[in-house]
mmCIF file with all atom_site columns, C-alpha atoms in Angstrom:
data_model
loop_
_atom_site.group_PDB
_atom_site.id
_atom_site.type_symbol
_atom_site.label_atom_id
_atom_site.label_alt_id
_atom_site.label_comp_id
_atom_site.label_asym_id
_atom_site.label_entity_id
_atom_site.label_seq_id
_atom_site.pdbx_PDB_ins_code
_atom_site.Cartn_x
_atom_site.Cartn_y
_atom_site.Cartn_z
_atom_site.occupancy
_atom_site.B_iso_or_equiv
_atom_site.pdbx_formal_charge
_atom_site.auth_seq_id
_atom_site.auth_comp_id
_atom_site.auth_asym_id
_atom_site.auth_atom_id
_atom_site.pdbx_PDB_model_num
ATOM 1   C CA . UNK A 1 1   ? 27.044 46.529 26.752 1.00 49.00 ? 1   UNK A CA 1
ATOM 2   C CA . UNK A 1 2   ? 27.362 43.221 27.588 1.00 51.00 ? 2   UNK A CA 1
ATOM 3   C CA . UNK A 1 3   ? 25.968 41.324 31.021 1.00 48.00 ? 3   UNK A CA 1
ATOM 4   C CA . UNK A 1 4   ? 27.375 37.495 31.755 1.00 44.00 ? 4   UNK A CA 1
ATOM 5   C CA . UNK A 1 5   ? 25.324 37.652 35.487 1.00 42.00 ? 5   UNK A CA 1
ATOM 6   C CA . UNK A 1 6   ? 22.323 38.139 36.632 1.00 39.00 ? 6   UNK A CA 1
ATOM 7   C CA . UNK A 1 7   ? 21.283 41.078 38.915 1.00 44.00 ? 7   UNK A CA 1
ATOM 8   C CA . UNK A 1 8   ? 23.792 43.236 36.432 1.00 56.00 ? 8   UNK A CA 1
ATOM 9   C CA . UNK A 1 9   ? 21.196 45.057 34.658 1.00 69.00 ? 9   UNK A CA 1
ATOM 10  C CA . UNK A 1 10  ? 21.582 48.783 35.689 1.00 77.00 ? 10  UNK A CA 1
ATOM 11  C CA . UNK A 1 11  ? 19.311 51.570 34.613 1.00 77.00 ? 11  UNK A CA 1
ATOM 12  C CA . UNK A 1 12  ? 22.428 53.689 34.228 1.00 80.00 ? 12  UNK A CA 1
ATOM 13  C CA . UNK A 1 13  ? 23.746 51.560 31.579 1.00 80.00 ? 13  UNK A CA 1
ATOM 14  C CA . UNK A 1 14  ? 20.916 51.888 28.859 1.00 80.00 ? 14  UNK A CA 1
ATOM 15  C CA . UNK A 1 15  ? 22.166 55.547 27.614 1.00 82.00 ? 15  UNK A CA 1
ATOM 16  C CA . UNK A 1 16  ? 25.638 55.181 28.564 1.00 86.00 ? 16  UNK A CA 1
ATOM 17  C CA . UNK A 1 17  ? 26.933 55.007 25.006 1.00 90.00 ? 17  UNK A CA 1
ATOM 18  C CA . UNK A 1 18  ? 30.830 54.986 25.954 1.00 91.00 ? 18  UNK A CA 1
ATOM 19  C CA . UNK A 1 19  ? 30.757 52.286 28.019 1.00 90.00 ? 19  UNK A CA 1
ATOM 20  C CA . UNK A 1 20  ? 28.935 50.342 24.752 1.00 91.00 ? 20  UNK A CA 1
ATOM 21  C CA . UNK A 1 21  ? 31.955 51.993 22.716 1.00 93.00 ? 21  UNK A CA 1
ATOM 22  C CA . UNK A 1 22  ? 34.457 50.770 25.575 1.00 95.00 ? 22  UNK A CA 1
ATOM 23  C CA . UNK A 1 23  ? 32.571 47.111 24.746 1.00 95.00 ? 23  UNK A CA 1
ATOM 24  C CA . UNK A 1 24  ? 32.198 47.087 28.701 1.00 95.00 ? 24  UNK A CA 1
ATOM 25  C CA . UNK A 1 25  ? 30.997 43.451 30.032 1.00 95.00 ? 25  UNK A CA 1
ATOM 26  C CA . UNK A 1 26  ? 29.208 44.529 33.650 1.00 94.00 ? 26  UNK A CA 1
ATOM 27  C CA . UNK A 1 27  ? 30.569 40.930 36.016 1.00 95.00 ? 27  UNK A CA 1
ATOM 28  C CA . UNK A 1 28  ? 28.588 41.778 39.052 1.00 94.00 ? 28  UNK A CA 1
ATOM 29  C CA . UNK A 1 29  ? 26.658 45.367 40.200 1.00 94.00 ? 29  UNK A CA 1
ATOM 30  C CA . UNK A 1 30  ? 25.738 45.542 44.284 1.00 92.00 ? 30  UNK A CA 1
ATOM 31  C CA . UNK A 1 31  ? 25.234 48.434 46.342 1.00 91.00 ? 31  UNK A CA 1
ATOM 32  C CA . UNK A 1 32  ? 28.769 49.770 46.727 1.00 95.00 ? 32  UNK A CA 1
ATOM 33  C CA . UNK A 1 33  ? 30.495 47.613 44.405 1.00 96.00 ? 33  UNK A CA 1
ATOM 34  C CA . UNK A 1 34  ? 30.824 46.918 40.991 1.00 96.00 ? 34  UNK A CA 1
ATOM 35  C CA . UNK A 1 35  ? 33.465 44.789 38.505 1.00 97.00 ? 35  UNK A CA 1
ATOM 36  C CA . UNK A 1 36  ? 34.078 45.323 35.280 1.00 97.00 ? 36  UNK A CA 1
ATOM 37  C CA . UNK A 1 37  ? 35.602 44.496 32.181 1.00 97.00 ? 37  UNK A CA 1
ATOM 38  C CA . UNK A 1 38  ? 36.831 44.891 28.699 1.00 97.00 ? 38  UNK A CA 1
ATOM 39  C CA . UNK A 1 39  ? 39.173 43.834 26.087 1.00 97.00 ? 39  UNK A CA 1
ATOM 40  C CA . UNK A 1 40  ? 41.828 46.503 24.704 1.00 98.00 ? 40  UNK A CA 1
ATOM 41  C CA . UNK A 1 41  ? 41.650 46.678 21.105 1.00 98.00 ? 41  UNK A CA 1
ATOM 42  C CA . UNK A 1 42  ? 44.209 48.663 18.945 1.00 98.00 ? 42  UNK A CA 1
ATOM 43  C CA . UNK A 1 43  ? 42.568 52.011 18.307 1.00 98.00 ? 43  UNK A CA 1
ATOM 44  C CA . UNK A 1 44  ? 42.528 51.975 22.584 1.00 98.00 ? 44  UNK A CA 1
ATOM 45  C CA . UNK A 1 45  ? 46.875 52.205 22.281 1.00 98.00 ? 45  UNK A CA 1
ATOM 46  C CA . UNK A 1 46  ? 49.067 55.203 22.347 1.00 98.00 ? 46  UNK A CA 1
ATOM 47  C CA . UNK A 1 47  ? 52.041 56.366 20.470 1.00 97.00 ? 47  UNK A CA 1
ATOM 48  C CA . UNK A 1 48  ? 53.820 54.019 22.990 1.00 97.00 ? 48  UNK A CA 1
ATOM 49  C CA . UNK A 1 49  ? 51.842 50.690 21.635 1.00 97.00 ? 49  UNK A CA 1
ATOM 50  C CA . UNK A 1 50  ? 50.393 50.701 25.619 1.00 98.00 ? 50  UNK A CA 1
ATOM 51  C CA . UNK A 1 51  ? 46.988 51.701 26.473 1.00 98.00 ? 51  UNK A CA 1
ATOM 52  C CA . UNK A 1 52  ? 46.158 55.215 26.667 1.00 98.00 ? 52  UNK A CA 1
ATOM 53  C CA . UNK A 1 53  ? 45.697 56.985 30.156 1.00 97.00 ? 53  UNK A CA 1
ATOM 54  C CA . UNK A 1 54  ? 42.156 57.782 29.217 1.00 97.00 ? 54  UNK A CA 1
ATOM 55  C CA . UNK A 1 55  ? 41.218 54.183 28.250 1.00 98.00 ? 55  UNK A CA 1
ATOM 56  C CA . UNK A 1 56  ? 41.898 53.283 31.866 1.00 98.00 ? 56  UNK A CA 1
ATOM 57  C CA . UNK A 1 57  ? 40.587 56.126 33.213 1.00 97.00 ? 57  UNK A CA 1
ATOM 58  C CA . UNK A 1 58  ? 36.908 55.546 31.775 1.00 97.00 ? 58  UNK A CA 1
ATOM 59  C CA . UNK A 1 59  ? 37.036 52.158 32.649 1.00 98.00 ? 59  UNK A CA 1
ATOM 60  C CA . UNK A 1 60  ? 37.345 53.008 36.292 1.00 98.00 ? 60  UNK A CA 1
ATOM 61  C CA . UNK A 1 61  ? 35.356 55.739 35.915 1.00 96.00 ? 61  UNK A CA 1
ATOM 62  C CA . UNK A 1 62  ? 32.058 53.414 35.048 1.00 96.00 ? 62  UNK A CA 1
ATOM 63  C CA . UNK A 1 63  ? 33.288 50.918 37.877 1.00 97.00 ? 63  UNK A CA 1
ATOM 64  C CA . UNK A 1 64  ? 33.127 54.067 39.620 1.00 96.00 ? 64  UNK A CA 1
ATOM 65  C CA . UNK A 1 65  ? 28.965 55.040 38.687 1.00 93.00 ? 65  UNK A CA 1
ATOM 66  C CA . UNK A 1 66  ? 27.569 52.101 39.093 1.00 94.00 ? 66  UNK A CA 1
ATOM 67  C CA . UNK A 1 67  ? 29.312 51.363 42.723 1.00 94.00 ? 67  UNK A CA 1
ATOM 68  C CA . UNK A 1 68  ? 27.808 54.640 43.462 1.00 93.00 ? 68  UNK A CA 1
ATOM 69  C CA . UNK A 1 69  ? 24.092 54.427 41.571 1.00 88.00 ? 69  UNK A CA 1
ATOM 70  C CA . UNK A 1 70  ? 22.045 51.931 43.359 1.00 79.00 ? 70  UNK A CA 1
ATOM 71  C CA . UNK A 1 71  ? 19.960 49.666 41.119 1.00 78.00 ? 71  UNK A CA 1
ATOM 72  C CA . UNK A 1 72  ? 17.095 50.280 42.343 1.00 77.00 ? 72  UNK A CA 1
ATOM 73  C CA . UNK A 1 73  ? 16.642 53.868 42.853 1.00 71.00 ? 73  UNK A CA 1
ATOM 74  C CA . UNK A 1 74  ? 13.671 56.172 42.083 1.00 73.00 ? 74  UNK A CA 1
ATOM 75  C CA . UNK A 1 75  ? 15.925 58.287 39.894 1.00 73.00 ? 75  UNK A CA 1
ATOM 76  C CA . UNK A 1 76  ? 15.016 61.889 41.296 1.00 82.00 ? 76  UNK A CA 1
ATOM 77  C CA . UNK A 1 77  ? 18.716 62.132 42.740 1.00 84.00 ? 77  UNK A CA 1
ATOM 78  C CA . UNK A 1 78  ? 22.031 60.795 40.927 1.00 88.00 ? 78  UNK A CA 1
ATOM 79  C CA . UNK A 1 79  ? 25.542 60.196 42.454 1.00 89.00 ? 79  UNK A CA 1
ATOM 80  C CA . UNK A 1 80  ? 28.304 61.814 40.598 1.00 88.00 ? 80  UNK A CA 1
ATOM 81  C CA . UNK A 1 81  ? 31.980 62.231 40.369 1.00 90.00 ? 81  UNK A CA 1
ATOM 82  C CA . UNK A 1 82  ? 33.064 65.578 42.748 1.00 93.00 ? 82  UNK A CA 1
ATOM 83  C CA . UNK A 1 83  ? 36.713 64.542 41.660 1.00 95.00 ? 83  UNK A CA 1
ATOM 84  C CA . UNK A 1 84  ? 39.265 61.853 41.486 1.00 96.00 ? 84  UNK A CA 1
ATOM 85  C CA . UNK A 1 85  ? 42.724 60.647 41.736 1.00 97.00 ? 85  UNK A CA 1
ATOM 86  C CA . UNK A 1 86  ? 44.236 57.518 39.360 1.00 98.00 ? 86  UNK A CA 1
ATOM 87  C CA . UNK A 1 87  ? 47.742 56.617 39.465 1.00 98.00 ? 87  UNK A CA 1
ATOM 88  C CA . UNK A 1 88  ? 48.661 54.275 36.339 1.00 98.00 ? 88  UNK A CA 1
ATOM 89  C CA . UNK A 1 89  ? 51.104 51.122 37.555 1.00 98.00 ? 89  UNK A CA 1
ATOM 90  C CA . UNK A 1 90  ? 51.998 48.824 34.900 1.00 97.00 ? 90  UNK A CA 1
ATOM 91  C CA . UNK A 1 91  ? 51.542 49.128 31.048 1.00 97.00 ? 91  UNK A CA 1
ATOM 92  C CA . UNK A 1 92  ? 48.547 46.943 29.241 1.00 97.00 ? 92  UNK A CA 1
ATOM 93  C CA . UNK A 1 93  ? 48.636 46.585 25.632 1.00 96.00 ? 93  UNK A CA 1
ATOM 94  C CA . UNK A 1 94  ? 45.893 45.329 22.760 1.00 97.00 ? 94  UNK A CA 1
ATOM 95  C CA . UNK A 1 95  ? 44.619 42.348 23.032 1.00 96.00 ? 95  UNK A CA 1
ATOM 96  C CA . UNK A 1 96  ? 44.798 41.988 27.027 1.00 97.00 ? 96  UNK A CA 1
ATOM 97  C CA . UNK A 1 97  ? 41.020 41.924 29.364 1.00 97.00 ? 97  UNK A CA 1
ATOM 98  C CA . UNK A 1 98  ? 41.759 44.169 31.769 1.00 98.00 ? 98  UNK A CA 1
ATOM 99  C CA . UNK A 1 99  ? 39.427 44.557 34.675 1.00 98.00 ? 99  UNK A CA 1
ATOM 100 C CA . UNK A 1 100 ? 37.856 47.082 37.139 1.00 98.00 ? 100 UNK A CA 1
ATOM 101 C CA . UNK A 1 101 ? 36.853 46.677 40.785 1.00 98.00 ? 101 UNK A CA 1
ATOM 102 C CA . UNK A 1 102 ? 35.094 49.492 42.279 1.00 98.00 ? 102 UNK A CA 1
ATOM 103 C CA . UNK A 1 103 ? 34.723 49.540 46.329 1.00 98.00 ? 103 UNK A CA 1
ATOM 104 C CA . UNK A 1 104 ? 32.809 51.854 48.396 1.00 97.00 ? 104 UNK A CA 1
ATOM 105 C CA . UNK A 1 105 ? 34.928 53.112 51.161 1.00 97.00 ? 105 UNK A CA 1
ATOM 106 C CA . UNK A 1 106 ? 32.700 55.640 53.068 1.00 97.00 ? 106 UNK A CA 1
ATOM 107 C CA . UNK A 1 107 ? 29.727 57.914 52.689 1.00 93.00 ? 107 UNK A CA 1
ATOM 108 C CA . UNK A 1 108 ? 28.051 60.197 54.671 1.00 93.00 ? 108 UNK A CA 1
ATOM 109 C CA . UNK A 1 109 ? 25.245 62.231 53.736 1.00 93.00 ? 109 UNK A CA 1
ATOM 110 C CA . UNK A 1 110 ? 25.545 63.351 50.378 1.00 93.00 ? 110 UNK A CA 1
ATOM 111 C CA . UNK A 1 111 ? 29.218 62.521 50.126 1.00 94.00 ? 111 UNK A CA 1
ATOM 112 C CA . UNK A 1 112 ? 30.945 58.883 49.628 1.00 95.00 ? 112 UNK A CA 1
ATOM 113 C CA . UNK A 1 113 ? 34.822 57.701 48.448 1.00 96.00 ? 113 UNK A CA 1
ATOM 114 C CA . UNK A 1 114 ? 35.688 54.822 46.361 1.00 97.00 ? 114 UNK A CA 1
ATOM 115 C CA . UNK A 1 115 ? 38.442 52.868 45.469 1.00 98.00 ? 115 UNK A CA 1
ATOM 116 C CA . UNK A 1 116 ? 39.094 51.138 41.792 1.00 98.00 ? 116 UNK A CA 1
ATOM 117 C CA . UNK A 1 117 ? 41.498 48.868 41.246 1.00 98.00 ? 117 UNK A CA 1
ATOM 118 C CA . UNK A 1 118 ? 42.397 47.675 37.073 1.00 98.00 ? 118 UNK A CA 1
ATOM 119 C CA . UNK A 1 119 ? 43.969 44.590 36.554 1.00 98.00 ? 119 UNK A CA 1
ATOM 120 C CA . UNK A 1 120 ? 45.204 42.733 34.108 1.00 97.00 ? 120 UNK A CA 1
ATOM 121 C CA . UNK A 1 121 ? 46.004 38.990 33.523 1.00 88.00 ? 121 UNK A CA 1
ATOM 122 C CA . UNK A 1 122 ? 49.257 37.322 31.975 1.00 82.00 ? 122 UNK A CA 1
ATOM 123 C CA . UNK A 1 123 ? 51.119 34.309 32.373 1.00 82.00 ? 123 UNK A CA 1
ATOM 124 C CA . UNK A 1 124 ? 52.780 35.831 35.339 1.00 80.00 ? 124 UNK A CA 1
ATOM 125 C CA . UNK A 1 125 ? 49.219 36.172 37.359 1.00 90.00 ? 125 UNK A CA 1
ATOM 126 C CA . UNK A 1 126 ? 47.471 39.168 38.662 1.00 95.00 ? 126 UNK A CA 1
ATOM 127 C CA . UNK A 1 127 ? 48.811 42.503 37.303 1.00 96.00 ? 127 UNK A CA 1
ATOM 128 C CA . UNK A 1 128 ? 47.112 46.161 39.442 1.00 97.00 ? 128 UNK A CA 1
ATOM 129 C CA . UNK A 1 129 ? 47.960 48.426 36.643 1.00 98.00 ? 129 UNK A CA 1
ATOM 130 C CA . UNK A 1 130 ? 46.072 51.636 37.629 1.00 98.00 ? 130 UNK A CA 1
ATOM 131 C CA . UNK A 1 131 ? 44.137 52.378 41.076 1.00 98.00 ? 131 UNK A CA 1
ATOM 132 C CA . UNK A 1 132 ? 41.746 54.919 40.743 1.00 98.00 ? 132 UNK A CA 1
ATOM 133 C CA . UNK A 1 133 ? 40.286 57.116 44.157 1.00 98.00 ? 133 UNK A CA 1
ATOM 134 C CA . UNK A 1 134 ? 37.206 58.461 43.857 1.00 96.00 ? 134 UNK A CA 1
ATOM 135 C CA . UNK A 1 135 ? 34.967 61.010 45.629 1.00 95.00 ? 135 UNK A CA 1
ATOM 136 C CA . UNK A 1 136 ? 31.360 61.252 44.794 1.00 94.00 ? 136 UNK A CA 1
ATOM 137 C CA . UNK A 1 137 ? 28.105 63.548 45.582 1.00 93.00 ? 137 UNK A CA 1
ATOM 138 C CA . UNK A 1 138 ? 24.728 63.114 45.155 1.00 91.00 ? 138 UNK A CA 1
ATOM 139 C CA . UNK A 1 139 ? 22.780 65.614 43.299 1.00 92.00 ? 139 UNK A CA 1
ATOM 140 C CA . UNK A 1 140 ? 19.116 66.068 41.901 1.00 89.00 ? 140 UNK A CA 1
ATOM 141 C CA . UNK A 1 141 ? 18.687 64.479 38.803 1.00 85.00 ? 141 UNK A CA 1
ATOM 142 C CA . UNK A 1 142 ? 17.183 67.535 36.566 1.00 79.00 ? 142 UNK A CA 1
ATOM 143 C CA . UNK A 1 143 ? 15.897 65.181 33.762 1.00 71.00 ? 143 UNK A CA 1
ATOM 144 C CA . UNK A 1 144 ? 13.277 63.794 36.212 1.00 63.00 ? 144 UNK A CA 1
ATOM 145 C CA . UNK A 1 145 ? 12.844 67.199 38.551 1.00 54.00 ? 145 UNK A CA 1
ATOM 146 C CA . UNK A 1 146 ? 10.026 69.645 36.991 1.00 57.00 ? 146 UNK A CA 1
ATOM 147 C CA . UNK A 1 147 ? 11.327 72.436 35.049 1.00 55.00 ? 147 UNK A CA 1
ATOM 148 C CA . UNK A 1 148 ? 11.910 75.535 37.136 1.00 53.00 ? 148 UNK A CA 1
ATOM 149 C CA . UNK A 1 149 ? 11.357 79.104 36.234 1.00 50.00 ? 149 UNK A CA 1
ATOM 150 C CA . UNK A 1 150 ? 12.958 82.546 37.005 1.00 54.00 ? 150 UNK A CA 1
ATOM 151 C CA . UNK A 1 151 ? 9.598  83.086 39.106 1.00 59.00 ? 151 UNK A CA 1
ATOM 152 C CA . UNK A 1 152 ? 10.283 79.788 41.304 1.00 54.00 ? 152 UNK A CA 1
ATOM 153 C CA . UNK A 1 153 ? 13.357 81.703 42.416 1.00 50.00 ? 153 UNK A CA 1
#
């Protein structure tokens, strides 16, 4: 996966193998926010010739993690998606760089809610063709707690 700024290395990105497939280019990572990007190619369409749902979906969806993973964290806990909500505006076809801006809205504790927004740019200008809600929790990250045992319970 691709970075064109600095301060866009992530540790979540080095195993995240379907954002590499997605050929996601990471624009700028803070805590909170995120904005991505990637270029639809033809195996991304549907039977319509527009992008499939899904290809939308995990774009926001890694717009999504990072806004939620800070950069810089010990990695005992990990923020995941509790659920979400995407509503798909406008069609995007092959060919087109479409574009995902993750916001934090709120968190509290364990809990936080984002908003994504997926654009797309023609000759007409700025195109929101999906906006994505999501809500996230924290958890403990079991690949770096130690193992537990049916005693420990």
């Amino acid at each position: 996966m691709g970075s064109s700024m600095p301060g866009t290395d992530h540790p979540l990105l080095s195993n995240d193998h379907a954002s590499q497939w997605l050929g996601i280019e990471v624009l700028h990572v803070t805590d909170g926010q995120a904005t991505i990007a990637m270029t639809l190619r033809p195996e991304m369409m549907n039977g319509f010739g527009i992008t499939h749902g899904g290809m939308i979906f995990a774009l926001a969806d890694s717009a999504f993690a990072l806004a939620c993973n800070p950069t810089d964290g010990d990695g005992d806990t990990m923020t995941v998606a509790a659920g979400v909500d995407v509503n798909f505006l406008a069609p995007s076809r092959a060919g087109q760089r479409i574009t995902a801006v993750a916001t934090r809205r709120h968190e509290q504790s364990r809990s936080g809610l984002y908003d994504v927004q997926i654009l797309t740019e023609d000759q007409g200008g700025t195109t929101v063709i999906a906006e994505f809600r999501g809500r996230s929790r924290t958890i403990p990250n079991r690949h770096t707690q130690p193992e537990r045992s049916v005693a420990d319970d």
